Amino acid sequence: MRHIRIQSRRRTRLTLGVAAVAVAAAAVAPATPAAGSAAHVGTVAQALVGLQRSVPFRGTAWGVDPAAHQIVVSVDNTVRGRRLAAVAAAVHRLGVTARLQHVNAAFHTDISGGDAIYGSQYRCSLGFNVLSGSTHYFLTAGHCGNVEKKWWTSASHTTLLGGTVAAKFPGKDYALVKYDASYTNYPGTAGSQDITHAANAHVGESVTRRGSTTGIHSGQVTALNVTVHYSGGGTVRGLIQTTVCAEPGDSGGPLYDGTAAIGLTSGGSGDCRSGGTTFFQPVMAALSAYGVSVY
């Protein structure tokens, strides 16, 4: 089943919803401009609008590969039979403006920097330490911030980190936590990796993720501006799609390329034994929304 799984300190999982993304059902003009031409780029943009207006299918995702001037439509292993045939037909009608790819597991979001942060019931991962003036905060996933108002360093709640001051989910997937005055250890790193600035992702980029469940894993960016529909929580837009694996508890953790902060772990499919597809909230959007910066 395609679950949004939340890792609790009691090691239980809560289903929040199902990943689903709009796929066009209406045909596009049969004559398709040459790939890479200005006319073809315009056709991709028009096709993308058509996808946004269509009825969503659960277990699918779509985004843009700007280097190939294509829409990338992904289907997980729950999309079968007539639903799979409908998605494949829609992609086929888009011609060279789109390509279809299959994922071997169901899409879900994983709630649980990379260091573990514990709420009253659930565990997530700290994303990036950020600063506004002289006030210190950290970023994590919005679906983490929506369900927990305070965060500690351990399940025993002996050391308070701080409280959630803002969270955005659905629509986007980021949250801001203000450090408690009693806590003063907030290095500008993701594990041992120093973070000095933030940047936008690009297709083909090699990226690394750190999370409190699975540690450090790497992969490549495969699509941008990905839209996902969650049946229990609405729509998330503008995500980064990658080949990096993730598991429950990794949500909110940092995605980075060297010293550059790239994103926050949102969700995906698979695990770190067999691999998978993972989506990330671009960190630039969170920094802009909250008026904070990495350091």
Coordinates of C-alpha atoms in Angstrom, one line a residue:
M1 CA 0.0 0.0 0.0
R2 CA 1.1 3.6 -0.7
H3 CA 1.4 5.0 2.8
I4 CA 2.8 8.2 4.2
R5 CA 4.6 6.6 7.1
I6 CA 5.4 8.3 10.4
Q7 CA 8.1 6.8 12.7
S8 CA 7.1 7.1 16.3
R9 CA 9.3 6.6 19.4
R10 CA 7.0 3.7 20.0
R11 CA 8.1 2.4 16.6
T12 CA 4.5 2.6 15.2
R13 CA 3.5 4.0 11.8
L14 CA 0.6 6.3 11.1
T15 CA -0.9 6.5 7.6
L16 CA -1.3 10.1 6.6
G17 CA -2.2 9.6 3.0
V18 CA -1.3 8.3 -0.4
A19 CA 1.0 9.8 -3.0
A20 CA -0.7 10.7 -6.2
V21 CA 0.0 13.0 -9.0
A22 CA -2.0 14.4 -11.9
V23 CA -1.6 12.7 -15.3
A24 CA -3.1 14.1 -18.5
A25 CA -6.0 12.1 -20.0
A26 CA -6.6 14.4 -22.9
A27 CA -4.7 14.0 -26.1
V28 CA -2.2 16.6 -27.3
A29 CA -1.7 17.7 -30.8
P30 CA -0.2 14.8 -32.7
A31 CA 2.5 16.8 -34.5
T32 CA 5.3 17.4 -32.0
P33 CA 8.1 19.9 -32.6
A34 CA 11.7 18.7 -32.6
A35 CA 13.1 18.0 -29.2
G36 CA 15.1 21.0 -27.8
S37 CA 13.6 23.5 -30.2
A38 CA 11.9 26.6 -28.8
A39 CA 8.5 25.3 -30.1
H40 CA 9.2 22.0 -28.3
V41 CA 9.9 23.8 -25.0
G42 CA 6.6 25.7 -25.4
T43 CA 4.8 22.4 -26.1
V44 CA 6.2 20.9 -22.8
A45 CA 4.9 23.9 -20.9
Q46 CA 1.4 23.5 -22.5
A47 CA 1.5 19.8 -21.7
L48 CA 2.4 20.5 -18.1
V49 CA -0.6 22.8 -17.8
G50 CA -2.8 19.9 -19.1
L51 CA -1.4 17.6 -16.4
Q52 CA -2.2 20.1 -13.7
R53 CA -5.9 20.3 -14.8
S54 CA -6.5 16.6 -15.0
V55 CA -7.8 14.1 -12.5
P56 CA -4.9 12.7 -10.4
F57 CA -4.0 9.0 -10.2
R58 CA -2.7 7.7 -6.9
G59 CA 0.9 6.3 -7.0
T60 CA 2.1 8.5 -9.7
A61 CA 4.4 11.6 -9.9
W62 CA 5.4 14.0 -12.6
G63 CA 8.1 16.7 -12.9
V64 CA 10.3 18.3 -15.5
D65 CA 13.7 17.4 -16.8
P66 CA 14.8 20.7 -18.3
A67 CA 17.9 19.3 -19.9
A68 CA 15.9 16.9 -22.0
H69 CA 12.9 19.3 -22.4
Q70 CA 10.6 16.6 -21.1
I71 CA 8.0 15.8 -18.5
V72 CA 9.0 12.8 -16.5
V73 CA 6.0 10.7 -15.4
S74 CA 6.7 8.1 -12.7
V75 CA 4.4 5.3 -11.6
D76 CA 4.9 3.1 -8.5
N77 CA 4.2 -0.6 -8.2
T78 CA 0.6 0.0 -7.1
V79 CA -0.4 1.4 -10.5
R80 CA -1.6 -1.6 -12.5
G81 CA -4.1 -2.7 -15.0
R82 CA -6.4 -0.1 -16.5
R83 CA -4.9 2.7 -14.4
L84 CA -1.4 1.9 -15.7
A85 CA -2.8 1.6 -19.3
A86 CA -4.4 5.1 -18.9
V87 CA -1.2 6.7 -17.6
A88 CA 0.8 5.0 -20.4
A89 CA -1.7 6.2 -23.0
A90 CA -1.5 9.7 -21.8
V91 CA 2.3 9.8 -21.9
H92 CA 2.3 8.2 -25.3
R93 CA 0.0 11.0 -26.6
L94 CA 2.5 13.6 -25.3
G95 CA 5.0 12.2 -27.8
V96 CA 8.6 13.3 -27.2
T97 CA 7.5 15.9 -24.7
A98 CA 7.2 13.1 -22.0
R99 CA 8.7 9.8 -20.9
L100 CA 7.3 7.2 -18.5
Q101 CA 9.4 5.4 -15.8
H102 CA 8.5 2.7 -13.4
V103 CA 9.3 2.6 -9.7
N104 CA 9.5 -0.7 -7.8
A105 CA 7.8 0.3 -4.6
A106 CA 5.0 2.5 -3.4
F107 CA 5.4 6.3 -2.8
H108 CA 5.1 7.4 0.8
T109 CA 6.5 10.2 3.0
D110 CA 8.8 9.4 5.8
I111 CA 8.5 11.3 9.1
S112 CA 11.0 10.8 11.8
G113 CA 21.2 18.1 9.5
G114 CA 20.2 14.4 9.8
D115 CA 20.2 14.1 13.6
A116 CA 17.1 12.6 15.2
I117 CA 14.6 15.0 16.7
Y118 CA 11.8 13.7 18.9
G119 CA 8.3 15.1 19.5
S120 CA 5.8 13.8 22.0
Q121 CA 5.0 10.8 19.8
Y122 CA 7.0 11.0 16.6
R123 CA 10.6 11.1 15.4
C124 CA 11.9 13.2 12.5
S125 CA 15.3 14.4 11.3
L126 CA 16.7 17.9 11.7
G127 CA 17.3 19.6 8.3
F128 CA 19.6 22.6 8.5
N129 CA 20.4 25.0 11.2
V130 CA 19.4 28.5 10.1
L131 CA 19.7 32.1 11.4
S132 CA 17.6 35.2 11.4
G133 CA 19.6 38.1 12.9
S134 CA 21.0 36.7 16.2
T135 CA 18.1 34.1 16.6
H136 CA 18.8 30.5 15.9
Y137 CA 16.3 28.1 14.3
F138 CA 16.3 24.8 12.4
L139 CA 14.3 23.6 9.4
T140 CA 12.6 20.2 9.1
A141 CA 9.6 18.8 7.1
G142 CA 6.3 20.5 7.2
H143 CA 4.4 17.3 7.9
C144 CA 6.6 16.9 10.9
G145 CA 5.9 20.4 12.2
N146 CA 2.2 19.9 11.7
V147 CA 2.0 17.0 14.2
E148 CA 4.6 18.1 16.8
K149 CA 4.9 21.4 18.6
K150 CA 8.0 20.7 20.7
W151 CA 11.2 18.8 19.9
W152 CA 13.8 17.0 22.1
T153 CA 17.2 15.4 21.5
S154 CA 16.0 12.0 22.6
A155 CA 12.9 9.8 23.2
S156 CA 13.4 10.3 27.0
H157 CA 12.8 14.1 26.5
T158 CA 15.7 15.0 28.8
T159 CA 17.0 17.9 26.6
L160 CA 14.6 20.3 24.9
L161 CA 15.6 21.6 21.5
G162 CA 12.8 24.1 20.9
G163 CA 9.3 24.6 19.6
T164 CA 7.7 24.7 16.1
V165 CA 6.9 28.3 15.2
A166 CA 5.6 27.7 11.6
A167 CA 4.8 24.7 9.4
K168 CA 3.6 24.4 5.8
F169 CA 2.0 21.2 4.6
P170 CA 0.3 20.6 2.2
G171 CA 1.3 23.0 -0.7
K172 CA 4.9 22.9 0.5
D173 CA 6.7 20.7 3.0
Y174 CA 8.8 22.7 5.4
A175 CA 8.7 23.8 9.0
L176 CA 10.7 26.2 11.2
V177 CA 11.7 25.4 14.8
K178 CA 13.1 28.0 17.2
Y179 CA 15.8 26.8 19.5
D180 CA 15.0 27.1 23.2
A181 CA 17.2 29.5 25.1
S182 CA 18.6 26.7 27.2
Y183 CA 20.0 25.0 24.1
T184 CA 23.1 26.5 22.6
N185 CA 24.8 23.9 20.3
Y186 CA 23.7 24.5 16.7
P187 CA 26.6 24.1 14.3
G188 CA 26.2 25.0 10.6
T189 CA 26.8 21.4 9.4
A190 CA 25.0 18.3 8.1
G191 CA 26.8 15.7 10.1
S192 CA 30.5 16.3 9.4
Q193 CA 29.8 18.3 6.2
D194 CA 30.1 22.0 6.5
I195 CA 27.2 24.0 5.0
T196 CA 28.0 27.5 3.8
H197 CA 25.2 28.4 1.4
A198 CA 22.0 27.3 -0.3
A199 CA 21.5 26.5 -4.0
N200 CA 18.9 25.2 -6.4
A201 CA 19.1 21.6 -7.7
H202 CA 19.7 20.7 -11.3
V203 CA 19.0 17.5 -13.2
G204 CA 21.9 15.1 -13.2
E205 CA 23.4 16.6 -10.0
S206 CA 25.0 14.3 -7.5
V207 CA 23.5 14.9 -4.1
T208 CA 23.7 13.4 -0.6
R209 CA 21.0 12.9 2.1
R210 CA 21.4 12.4 5.8
G211 CA 18.7 11.0 8.0
S212 CA 18.2 9.7 11.6
T213 CA 17.0 6.3 10.4
T214 CA 19.4 5.4 7.6
G215 CA 22.3 7.8 7.9
I216 CA 24.1 9.0 4.8
H217 CA 23.1 8.0 1.2
S218 CA 23.8 9.5 -2.2
G219 CA 22.2 9.6 -5.7
Q220 CA 21.2 11.9 -8.5
V221 CA 18.6 14.5 -9.2
T222 CA 16.2 13.1 -11.9
A223 CA 13.5 15.7 -12.2
L224 CA 12.4 19.2 -10.9
N225 CA 9.2 20.9 -10.1
V226 CA 7.5 17.6 -9.2
T227 CA 3.9 17.7 -8.0
V228 CA 2.6 15.0 -5.6
H229 CA -1.0 14.6 -4.3
Y230 CA -1.5 13.0 -0.9
S231 CA -5.0 11.6 -0.4
G232 CA -4.9 12.4 3.3
G233 CA -3.3 15.8 3.1
G234 CA -3.7 17.6 -0.3
T235 CA -1.1 18.5 -2.8
V236 CA 2.7 19.3 -2.6
R237 CA 4.2 21.1 -5.5
G238 CA 7.7 22.1 -6.7
L239 CA 9.6 19.0 -5.3
I240 CA 13.0 17.6 -6.4
Q241 CA 12.9 14.0 -7.5
T242 CA 16.0 11.9 -6.9
T243 CA 17.4 8.3 -6.8
V244 CA 18.5 8.7 -3.2
C245 CA 16.9 6.2 -0.8
A246 CA 15.0 7.1 2.4
E247 CA 13.0 5.3 5.1
P248 CA 10.5 6.2 7.9
G249 CA 12.2 8.6 10.3
D250 CA 14.4 10.3 7.6
S251 CA 11.8 13.1 6.9
G252 CA 13.0 16.6 7.3
G253 CA 16.7 15.6 6.9
P254 CA 19.1 17.6 4.7
L255 CA 19.8 17.1 1.0
Y256 CA 23.1 18.7 0.0
D257 CA 25.8 18.9 -2.6
G258 CA 29.1 19.5 -0.9
T259 CA 28.8 22.8 1.1
A260 CA 25.5 23.7 -0.6
A261 CA 22.1 23.1 1.1
I262 CA 19.7 21.8 -1.5
G263 CA 16.5 20.4 0.1
L264 CA 14.6 18.8 2.9
T265 CA 13.5 15.1 2.8
S266 CA 9.8 14.9 2.0
G267 CA 8.9 11.3 0.9
G268 CA 9.3 8.7 -1.7
S269 CA 9.3 4.9 -2.3
G270 CA 11.5 1.9 -1.5
D271 CA 14.1 1.6 1.1
C272 CA 17.9 1.7 1.5
R273 CA 18.3 -2.1 1.0
S274 CA 16.7 -2.3 -2.4
G275 CA 16.9 1.4 -3.4
G276 CA 14.1 3.9 -4.2
T277 CA 12.9 7.2 -5.4
T278 CA 12.8 10.1 -2.9
F279 CA 11.3 13.6 -3.2
F280 CA 12.7 16.7 -1.5
Q281 CA 11.4 20.1 -0.7
P282 CA 13.8 22.7 -2.2
V283 CA 15.4 24.5 0.8
M284 CA 15.5 27.9 -1.0
A285 CA 11.7 28.1 -0.8
A286 CA 11.8 27.5 3.0
L287 CA 14.6 30.1 3.5
S288 CA 12.6 32.7 1.6
A289 CA 9.4 31.9 3.4
Y290 CA 10.9 32.3 6.8
G291 CA 13.5 35.0 6.1
V292 CA 16.3 32.8 7.5
S293 CA 19.7 31.7 6.1
V294 CA 22.1 28.8 6.4
Y295 CA 25.5 29.4 7.8

